[in-house]
GROMACS .gro file of C-alpha atoms in nm:
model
  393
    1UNK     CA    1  -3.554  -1.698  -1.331
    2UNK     CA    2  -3.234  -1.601  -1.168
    3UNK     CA    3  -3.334  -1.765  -0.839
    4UNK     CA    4  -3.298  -2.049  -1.041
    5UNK     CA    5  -2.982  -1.941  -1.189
    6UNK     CA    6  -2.787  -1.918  -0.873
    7UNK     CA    7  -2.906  -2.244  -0.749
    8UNK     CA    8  -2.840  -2.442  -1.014
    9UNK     CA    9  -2.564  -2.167  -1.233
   10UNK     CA   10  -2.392  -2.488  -1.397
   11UNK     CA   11  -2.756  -2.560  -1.568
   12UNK     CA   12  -2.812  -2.214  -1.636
   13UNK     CA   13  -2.510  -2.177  -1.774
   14UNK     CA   14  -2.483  -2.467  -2.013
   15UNK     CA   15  -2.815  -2.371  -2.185
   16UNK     CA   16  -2.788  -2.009  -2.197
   17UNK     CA   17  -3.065  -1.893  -2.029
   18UNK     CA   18  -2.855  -1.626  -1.812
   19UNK     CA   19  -2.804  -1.341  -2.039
   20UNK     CA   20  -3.147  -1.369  -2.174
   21UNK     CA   21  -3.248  -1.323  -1.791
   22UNK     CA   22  -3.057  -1.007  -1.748
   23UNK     CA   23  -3.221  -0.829  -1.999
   24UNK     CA   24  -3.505  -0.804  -1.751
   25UNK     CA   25  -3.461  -0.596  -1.480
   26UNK     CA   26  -3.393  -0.722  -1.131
   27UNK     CA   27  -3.669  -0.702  -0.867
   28UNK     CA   28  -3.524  -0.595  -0.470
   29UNK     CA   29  -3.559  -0.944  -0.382
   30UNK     CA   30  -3.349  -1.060  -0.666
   31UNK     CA   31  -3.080  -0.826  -0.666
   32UNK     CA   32  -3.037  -0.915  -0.263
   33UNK     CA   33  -3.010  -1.285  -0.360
   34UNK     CA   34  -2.778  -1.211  -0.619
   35UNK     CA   35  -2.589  -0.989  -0.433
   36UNK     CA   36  -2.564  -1.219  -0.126
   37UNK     CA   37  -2.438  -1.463  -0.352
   38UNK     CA   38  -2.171  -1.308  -0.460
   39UNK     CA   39  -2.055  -1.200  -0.144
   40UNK     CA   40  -2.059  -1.538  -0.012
   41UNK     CA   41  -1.861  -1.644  -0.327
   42UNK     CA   42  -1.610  -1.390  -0.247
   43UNK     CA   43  -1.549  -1.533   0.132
   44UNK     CA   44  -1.571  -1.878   0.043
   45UNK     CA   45  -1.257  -1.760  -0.196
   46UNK     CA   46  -1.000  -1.629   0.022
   47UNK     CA   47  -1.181  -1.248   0.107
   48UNK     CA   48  -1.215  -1.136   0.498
   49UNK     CA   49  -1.465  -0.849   0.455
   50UNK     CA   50  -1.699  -0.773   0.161
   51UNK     CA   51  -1.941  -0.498   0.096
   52UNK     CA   52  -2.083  -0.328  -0.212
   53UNK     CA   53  -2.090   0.041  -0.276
   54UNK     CA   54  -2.276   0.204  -0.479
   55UNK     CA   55  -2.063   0.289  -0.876
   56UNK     CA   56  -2.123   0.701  -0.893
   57UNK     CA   57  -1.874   0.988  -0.836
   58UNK     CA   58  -1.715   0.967  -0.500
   59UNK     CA   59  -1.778   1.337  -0.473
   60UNK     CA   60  -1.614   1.380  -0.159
   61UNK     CA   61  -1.314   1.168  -0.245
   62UNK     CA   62  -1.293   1.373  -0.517
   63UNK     CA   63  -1.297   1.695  -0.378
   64UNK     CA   64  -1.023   1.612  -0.098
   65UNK     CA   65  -0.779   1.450  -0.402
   66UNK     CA   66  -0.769   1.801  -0.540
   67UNK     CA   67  -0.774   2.033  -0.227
   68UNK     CA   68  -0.484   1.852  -0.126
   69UNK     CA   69  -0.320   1.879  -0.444
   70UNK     CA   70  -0.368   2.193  -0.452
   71UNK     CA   71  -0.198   2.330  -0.177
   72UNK     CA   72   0.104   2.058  -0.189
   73UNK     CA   73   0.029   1.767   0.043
   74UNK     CA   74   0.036   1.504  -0.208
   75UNK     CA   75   0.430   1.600  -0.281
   76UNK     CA   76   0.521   1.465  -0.666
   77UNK     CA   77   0.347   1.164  -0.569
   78UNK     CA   78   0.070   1.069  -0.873
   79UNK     CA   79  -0.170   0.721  -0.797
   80UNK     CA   80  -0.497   0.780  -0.734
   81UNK     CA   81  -0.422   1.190  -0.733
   82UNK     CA   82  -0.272   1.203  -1.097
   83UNK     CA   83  -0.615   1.213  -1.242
   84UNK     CA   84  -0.884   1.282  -0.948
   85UNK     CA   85  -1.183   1.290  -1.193
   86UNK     CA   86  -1.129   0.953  -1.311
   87UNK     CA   87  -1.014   0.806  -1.005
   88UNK     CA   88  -1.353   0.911  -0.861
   89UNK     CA   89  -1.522   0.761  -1.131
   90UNK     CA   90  -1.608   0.411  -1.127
   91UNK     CA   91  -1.798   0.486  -1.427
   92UNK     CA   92  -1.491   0.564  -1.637
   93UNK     CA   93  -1.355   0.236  -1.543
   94UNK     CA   94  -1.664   0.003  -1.656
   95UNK     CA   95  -1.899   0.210  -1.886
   96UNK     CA   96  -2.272   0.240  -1.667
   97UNK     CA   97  -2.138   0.085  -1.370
   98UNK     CA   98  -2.392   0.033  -1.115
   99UNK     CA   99  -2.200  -0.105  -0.812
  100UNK     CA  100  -1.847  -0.191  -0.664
  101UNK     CA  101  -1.817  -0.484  -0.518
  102UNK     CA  102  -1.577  -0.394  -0.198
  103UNK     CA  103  -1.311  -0.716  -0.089
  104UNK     CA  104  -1.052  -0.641   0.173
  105UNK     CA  105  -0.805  -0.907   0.276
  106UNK     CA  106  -0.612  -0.890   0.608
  107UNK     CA  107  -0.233  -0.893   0.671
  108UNK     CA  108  -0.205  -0.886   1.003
  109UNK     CA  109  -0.007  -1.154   1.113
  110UNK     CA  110   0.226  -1.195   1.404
  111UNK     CA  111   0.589  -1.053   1.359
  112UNK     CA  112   0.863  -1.337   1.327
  113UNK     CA  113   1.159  -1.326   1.549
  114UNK     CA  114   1.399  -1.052   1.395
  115UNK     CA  115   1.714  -1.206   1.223
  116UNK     CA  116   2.050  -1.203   1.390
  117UNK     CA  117   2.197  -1.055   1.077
  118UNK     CA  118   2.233  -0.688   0.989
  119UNK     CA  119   1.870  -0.618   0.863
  120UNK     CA  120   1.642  -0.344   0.729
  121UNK     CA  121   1.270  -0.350   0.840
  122UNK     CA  122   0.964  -0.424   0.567
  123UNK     CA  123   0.625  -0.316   0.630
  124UNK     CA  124   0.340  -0.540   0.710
  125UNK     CA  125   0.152  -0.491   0.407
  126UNK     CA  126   0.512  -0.584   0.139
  127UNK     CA  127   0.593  -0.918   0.390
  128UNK     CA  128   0.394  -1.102   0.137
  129UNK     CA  129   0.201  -1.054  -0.228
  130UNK     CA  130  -0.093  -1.007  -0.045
  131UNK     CA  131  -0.253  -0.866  -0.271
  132UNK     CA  132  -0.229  -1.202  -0.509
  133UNK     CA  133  -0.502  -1.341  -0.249
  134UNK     CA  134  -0.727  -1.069  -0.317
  135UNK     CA  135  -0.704  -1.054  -0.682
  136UNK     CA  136  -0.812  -1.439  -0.684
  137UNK     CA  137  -1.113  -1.388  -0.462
  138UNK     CA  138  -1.205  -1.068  -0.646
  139UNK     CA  139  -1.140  -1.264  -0.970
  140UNK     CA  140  -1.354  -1.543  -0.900
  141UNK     CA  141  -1.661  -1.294  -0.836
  142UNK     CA  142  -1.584  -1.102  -1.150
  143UNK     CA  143  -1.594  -1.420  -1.375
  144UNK     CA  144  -1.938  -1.542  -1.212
  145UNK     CA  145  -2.107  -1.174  -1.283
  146UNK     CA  146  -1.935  -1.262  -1.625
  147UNK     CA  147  -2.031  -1.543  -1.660
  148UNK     CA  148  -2.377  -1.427  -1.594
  149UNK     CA  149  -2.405  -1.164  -1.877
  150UNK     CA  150  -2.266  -0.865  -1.672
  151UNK     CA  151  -1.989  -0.650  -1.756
  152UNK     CA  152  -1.717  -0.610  -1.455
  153UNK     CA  153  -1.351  -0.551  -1.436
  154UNK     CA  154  -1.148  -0.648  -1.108
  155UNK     CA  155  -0.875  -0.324  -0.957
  156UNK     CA  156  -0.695  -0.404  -0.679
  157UNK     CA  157  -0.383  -0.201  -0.622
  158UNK     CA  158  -0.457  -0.027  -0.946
  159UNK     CA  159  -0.494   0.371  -0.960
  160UNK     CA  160  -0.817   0.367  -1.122
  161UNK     CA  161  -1.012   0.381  -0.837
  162UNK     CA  162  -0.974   0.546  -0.454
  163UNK     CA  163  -0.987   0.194  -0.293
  164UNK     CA  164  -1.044   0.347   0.041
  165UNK     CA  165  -1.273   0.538  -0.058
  166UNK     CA  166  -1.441   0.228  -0.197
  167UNK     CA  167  -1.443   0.087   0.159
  168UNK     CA  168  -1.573   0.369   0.322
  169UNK     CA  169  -1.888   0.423   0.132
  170UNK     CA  170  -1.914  -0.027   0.125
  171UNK     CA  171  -1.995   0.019   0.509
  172UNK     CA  172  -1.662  -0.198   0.539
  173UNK     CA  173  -1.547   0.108   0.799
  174UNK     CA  174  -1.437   0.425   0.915
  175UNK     CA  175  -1.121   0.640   0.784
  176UNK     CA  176  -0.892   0.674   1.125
  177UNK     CA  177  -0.694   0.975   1.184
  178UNK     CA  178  -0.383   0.845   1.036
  179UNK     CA  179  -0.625   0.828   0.716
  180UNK     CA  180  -0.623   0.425   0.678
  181UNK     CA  181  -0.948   0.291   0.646
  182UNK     CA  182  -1.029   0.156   0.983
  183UNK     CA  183  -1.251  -0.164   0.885
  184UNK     CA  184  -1.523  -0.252   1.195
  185UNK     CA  185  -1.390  -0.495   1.450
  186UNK     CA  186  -1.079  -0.596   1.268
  187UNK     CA  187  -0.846  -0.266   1.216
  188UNK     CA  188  -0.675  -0.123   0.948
  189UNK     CA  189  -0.378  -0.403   0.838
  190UNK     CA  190  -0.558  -0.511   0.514
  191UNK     CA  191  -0.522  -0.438   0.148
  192UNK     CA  192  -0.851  -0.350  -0.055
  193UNK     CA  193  -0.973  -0.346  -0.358
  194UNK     CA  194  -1.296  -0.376  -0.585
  195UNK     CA  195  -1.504  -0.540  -0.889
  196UNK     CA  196  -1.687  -0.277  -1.068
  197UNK     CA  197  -1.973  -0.375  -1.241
  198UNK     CA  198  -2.330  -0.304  -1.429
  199UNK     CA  199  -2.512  -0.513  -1.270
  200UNK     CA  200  -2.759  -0.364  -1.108
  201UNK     CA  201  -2.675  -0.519  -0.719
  202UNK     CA  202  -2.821  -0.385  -0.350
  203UNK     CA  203  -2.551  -0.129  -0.214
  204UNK     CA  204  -2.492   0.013   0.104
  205UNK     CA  205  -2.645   0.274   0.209
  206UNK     CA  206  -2.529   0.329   0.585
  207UNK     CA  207  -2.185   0.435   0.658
  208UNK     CA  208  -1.971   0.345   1.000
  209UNK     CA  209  -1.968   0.623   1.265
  210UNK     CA  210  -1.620   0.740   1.329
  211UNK     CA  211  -1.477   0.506   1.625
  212UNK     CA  212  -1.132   0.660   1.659
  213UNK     CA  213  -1.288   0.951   1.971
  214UNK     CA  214  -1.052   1.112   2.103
  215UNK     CA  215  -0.773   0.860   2.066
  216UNK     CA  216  -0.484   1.071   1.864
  217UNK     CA  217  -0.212   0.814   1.923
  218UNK     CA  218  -0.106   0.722   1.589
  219UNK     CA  219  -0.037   1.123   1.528
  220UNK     CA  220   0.165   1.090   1.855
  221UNK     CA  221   0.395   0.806   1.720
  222UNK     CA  222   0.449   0.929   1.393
  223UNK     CA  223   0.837   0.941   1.327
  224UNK     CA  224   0.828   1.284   1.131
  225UNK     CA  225   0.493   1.427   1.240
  226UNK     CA  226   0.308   1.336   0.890
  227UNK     CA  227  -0.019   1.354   0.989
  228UNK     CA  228  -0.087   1.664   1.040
  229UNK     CA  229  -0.390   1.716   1.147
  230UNK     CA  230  -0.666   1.420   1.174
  231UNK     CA  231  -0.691   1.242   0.851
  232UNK     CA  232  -0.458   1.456   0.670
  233UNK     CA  233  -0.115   1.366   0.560
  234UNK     CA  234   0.158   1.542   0.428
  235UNK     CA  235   0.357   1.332   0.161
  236UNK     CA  236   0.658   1.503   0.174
  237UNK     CA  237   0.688   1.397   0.539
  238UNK     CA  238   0.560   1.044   0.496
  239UNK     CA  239   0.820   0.822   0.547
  240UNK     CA  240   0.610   0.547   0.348
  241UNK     CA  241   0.598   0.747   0.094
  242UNK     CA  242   0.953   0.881   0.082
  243UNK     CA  243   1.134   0.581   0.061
  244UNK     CA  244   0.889   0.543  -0.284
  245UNK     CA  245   0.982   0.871  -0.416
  246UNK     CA  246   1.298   0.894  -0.665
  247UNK     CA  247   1.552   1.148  -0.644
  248UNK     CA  248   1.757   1.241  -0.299
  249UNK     CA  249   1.636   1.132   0.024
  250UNK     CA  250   1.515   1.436   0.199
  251UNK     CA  251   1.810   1.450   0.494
  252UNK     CA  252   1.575   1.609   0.719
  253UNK     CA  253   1.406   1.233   0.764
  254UNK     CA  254   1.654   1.007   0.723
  255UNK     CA  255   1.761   0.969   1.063
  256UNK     CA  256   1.387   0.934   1.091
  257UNK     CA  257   1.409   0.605   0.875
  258UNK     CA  258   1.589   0.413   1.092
  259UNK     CA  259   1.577   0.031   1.020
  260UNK     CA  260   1.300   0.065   0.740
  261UNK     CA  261   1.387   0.023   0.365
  262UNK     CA  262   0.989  -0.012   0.257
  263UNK     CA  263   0.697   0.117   0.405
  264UNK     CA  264   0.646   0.255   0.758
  265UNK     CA  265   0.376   0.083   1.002
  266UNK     CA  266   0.448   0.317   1.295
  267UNK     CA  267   0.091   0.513   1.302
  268UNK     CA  268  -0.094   0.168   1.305
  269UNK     CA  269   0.167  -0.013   1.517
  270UNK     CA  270  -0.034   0.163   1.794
  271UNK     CA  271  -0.414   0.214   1.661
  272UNK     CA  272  -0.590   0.035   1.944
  273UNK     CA  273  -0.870  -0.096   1.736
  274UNK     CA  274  -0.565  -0.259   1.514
  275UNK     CA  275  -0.374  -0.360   1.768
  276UNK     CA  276  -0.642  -0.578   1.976
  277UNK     CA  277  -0.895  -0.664   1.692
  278UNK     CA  278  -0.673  -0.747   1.433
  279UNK     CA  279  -0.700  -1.097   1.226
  280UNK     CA  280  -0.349  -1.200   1.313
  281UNK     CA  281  -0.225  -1.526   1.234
  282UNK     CA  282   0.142  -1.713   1.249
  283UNK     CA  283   0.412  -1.586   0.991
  284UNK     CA  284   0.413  -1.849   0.721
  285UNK     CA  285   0.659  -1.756   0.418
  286UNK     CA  286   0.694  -1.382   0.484
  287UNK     CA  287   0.934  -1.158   0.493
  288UNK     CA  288   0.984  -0.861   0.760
  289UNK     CA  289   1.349  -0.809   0.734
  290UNK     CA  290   1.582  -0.817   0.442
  291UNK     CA  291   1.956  -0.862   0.457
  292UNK     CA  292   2.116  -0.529   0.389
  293UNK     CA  293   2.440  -0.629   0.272
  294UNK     CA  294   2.365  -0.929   0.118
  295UNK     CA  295   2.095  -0.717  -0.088
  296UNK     CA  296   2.385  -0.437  -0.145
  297UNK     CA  297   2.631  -0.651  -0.315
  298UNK     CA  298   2.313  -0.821  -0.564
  299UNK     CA  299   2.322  -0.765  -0.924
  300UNK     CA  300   2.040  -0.542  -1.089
  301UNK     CA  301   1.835  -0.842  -1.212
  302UNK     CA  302   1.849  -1.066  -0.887
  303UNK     CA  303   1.786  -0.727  -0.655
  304UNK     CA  304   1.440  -0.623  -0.858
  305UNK     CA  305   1.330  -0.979  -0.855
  306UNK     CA  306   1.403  -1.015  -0.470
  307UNK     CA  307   1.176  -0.703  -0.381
  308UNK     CA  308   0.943  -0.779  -0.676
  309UNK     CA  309   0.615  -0.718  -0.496
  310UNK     CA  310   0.728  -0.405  -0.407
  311UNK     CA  311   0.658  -0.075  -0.587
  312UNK     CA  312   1.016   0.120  -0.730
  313UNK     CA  313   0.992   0.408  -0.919
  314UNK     CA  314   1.047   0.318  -1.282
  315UNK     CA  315   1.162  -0.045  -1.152
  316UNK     CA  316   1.466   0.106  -1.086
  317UNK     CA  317   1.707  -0.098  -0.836
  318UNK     CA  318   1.898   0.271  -0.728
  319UNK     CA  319   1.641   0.386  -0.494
  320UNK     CA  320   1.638   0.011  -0.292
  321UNK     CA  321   1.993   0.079  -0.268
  322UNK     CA  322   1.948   0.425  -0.205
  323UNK     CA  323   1.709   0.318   0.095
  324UNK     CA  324   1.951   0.055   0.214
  325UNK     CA  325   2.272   0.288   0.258
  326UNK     CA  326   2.042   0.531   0.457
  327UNK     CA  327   1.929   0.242   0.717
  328UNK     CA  328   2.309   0.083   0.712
  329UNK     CA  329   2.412   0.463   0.807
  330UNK     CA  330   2.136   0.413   1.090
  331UNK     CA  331   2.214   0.083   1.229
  332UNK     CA  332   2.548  -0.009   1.073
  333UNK     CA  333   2.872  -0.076   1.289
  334UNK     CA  334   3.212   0.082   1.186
  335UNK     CA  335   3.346  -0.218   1.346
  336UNK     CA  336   3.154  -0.449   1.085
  337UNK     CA  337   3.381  -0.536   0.848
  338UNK     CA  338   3.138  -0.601   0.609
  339UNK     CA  339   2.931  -0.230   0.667
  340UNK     CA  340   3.313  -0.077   0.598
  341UNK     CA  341   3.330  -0.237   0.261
  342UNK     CA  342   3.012  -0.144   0.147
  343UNK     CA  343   3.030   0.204   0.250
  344UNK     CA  344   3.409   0.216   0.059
  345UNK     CA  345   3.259   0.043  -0.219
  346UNK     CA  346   2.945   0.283  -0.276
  347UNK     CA  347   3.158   0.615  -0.164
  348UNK     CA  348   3.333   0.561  -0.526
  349UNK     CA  349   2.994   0.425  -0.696
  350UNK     CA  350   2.998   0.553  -1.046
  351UNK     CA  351   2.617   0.669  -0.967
  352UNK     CA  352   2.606   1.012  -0.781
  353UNK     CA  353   2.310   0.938  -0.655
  354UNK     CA  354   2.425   0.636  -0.476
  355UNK     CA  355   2.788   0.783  -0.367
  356UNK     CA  356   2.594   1.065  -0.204
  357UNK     CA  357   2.367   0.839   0.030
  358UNK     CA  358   2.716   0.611   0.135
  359UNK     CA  359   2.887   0.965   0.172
  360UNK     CA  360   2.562   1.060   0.409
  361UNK     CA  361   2.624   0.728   0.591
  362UNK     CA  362   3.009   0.711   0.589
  363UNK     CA  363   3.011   1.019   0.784
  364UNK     CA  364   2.716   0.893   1.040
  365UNK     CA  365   2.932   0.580   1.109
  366UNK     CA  366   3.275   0.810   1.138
  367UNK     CA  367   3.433   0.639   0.871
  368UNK     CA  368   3.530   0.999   0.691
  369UNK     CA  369   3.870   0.780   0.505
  370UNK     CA  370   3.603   0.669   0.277
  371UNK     CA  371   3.439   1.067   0.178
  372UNK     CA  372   3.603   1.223  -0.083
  373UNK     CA  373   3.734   1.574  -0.068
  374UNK     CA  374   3.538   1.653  -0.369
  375UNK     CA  375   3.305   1.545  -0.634
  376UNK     CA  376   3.230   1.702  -1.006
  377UNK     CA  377   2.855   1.592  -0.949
  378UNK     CA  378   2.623   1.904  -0.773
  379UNK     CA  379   2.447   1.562  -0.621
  380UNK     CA  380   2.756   1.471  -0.424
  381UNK     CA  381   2.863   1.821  -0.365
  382UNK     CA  382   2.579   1.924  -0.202
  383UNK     CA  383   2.594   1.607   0.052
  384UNK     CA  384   2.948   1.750   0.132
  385UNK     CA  385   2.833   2.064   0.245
  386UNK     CA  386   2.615   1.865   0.452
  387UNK     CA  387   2.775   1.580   0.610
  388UNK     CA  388   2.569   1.453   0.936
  389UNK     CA  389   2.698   1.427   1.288
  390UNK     CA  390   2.858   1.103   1.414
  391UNK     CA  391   2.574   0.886   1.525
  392UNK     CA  392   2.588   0.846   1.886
  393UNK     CA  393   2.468   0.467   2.019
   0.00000   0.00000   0.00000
């Protein structure tokens, strides 16, 4: 019966045969078809990789989540660590979930020429919604297992589930040792996500072998020596995580920063398996720089909407300006008229929090006729004790 189904669904469909087929269970052969079916939907909509993992505890997942928060690495950051147990769970997400259907779409896509205009750097991932593309393909297989009497609910970029985790146990690929999930002959630039469901579909059951050897080059080229040991990150050094977190920019890594305001690409800017397998294709409406000043002088509203993919703490349009001061203290010219009035203008912001990063930056630049002598706010007072050196170059 459900051979029949998926070659003629339309049929099946309009006389309602399907969920009177799934009461029965699947044989192997079935459940390949069906599975194989799906999968092929999935690429045929927009999805480079597929696999399907099997829905139970990712025990292991589970157990590095709270090791690590345990002893700190995970800084104040929540996701996928705020609840471990249920992030682990695919079961708490769709009640007797049987599989998770595994999509990954790639963003790897050759870098435009950089703007002439003073810019701040985006990573790969935020140059586009990419994850829109994925949600559509994942969508599309979640309203045929729907349509087919199955329960299944699409995440992608969601917290209920350890996406990477997902991958790894889909047979999609290996984790590398800057802890990105290193998919088989393609790399690591892609965003993931999954459709868990009950239906009862053939998993994987072989994982990829580690392919990274002795290779340690993305721990090498990390700007604040995050990864501190293979596979193992430390938040609070993680410059894509830091430019995420609210509060003041630890001053210890701004230099660091340099040009980025969102994300940090550095430890898979040189993977090799990323770098010479990747899916890359030419930059169509994407956007790897942002104008700093131009983005400095927006109104709440417009600012939020311009970075809209992107996540902000609390969608608040502070920390993007916070981020932007820091890389105009980096890159900015005290000759630049317009870097002057920026840094004058956000020196007497009435937000501490902002007047302390364009203090931080004022002195970097040597424009100190724009620093205060002093400041009622511990925020700002504390970034007076510690003004930087003049940047050099």
């Amino acid at each position: 019966m459900l051979f029949d189904c998926l070659q003629m669904p339309e049929w099946c469909l309009r006389f309602g045969i399907v969920l009177s087929a799934n009461q029965q269970p699947f044989s192997r052969e079935e459940a390949a078809l069906y599975t194989e079916h799906l999968r092929t939907l999935g690429l045929a909509h927009g999805i480079d990789r597929i696999g399907v993992a099997p829905a139970t505890v990712m025990q292991r997942a589970r157990e590095t989540l709270h090791s690590r928060k345990s002893v700190g690495l995970h800084d104040t950051m929540q996701f996928t660590y705020r609840n471990p147990d249920r992030s682990t769970n695919p079961d708490a997400a769709v009640p007797n979930a049987k599989a998770m259907i595994v999509g990954a779409c790639s963003y790897s896509t050759d870098t435009p020429d950089e703007p002439t205009q003073l810019s701040a750097r985006v990573a790969r991932y935020a140059w586009a919604d990419y994850y829109e593309k994925l949600r559509d393909g994942l969508g599309v297989v979640t309203e045929t297992l729907k349509s087919d009497g199955w329960n299944a609910q699409v995440f992608v970029d969601h917290n209920a589930l350890v996406d990477r985790e997902a991958a790894y146990l889909a047979g999609l690929g290996w984790y590398g040792k800057n802890a990105n999930l290193l998919i088989s002959g393609a790399g690591s630039f892609f965003v993931l996500g999954s459709v868990v469901t009950d239906a009862p579909l053939v998993v994987n059951e072989r994982l990829v072998d580690d392919g990274c050897g002795a290779c340690k080059r993305c721990l090498d080229s990390c700007p604040t020596n995050a990864i501190v040991e293979p596979g193992v990150i430390d938040a609070a050094k993680c410059l894509a995580w830091l430019v995420q977190k609210p509060g003041v920019f630890n001053r210890g890594y701004r230099v660091a920063l340099a040009d980025r305001v969102y994300g940090c690409d550095s430890c898979q800017d040189v993977c090799p398996p990323t770098v010479r397998l990747g899916i890359t294709t030419k930059p169509t409406n994407v956007r790897a720089w942002v104008p700093i000043l131009h983005m400095l002088n927006m109104e709440d509203a417009q600012l939020m909407e311009s970075v809209g993919q992107w996540y902000i703490a609390d969608r608040n349009p502070m920390w993007v300006r916070r981020n932007l001061l820091i890389v105009l203290g980096n890159i900015g010219s005290a000759e630049d008229e317009g870097v002057r009035n920026a840094i004058a203008k956000f020196c007497t912001h009435p937000e501490p929090m902002l007047r302390a990063h364009a203090i931080w930056s004022a002195a970097r630049l040597g424009l100190h006729q724009f620093i205060p002598q002093s400041d009622e706010d511990p925020v700002v007072v504390e970034e007076l004790k510690n003004l930087p050196e003049l940047r050099v170059g």
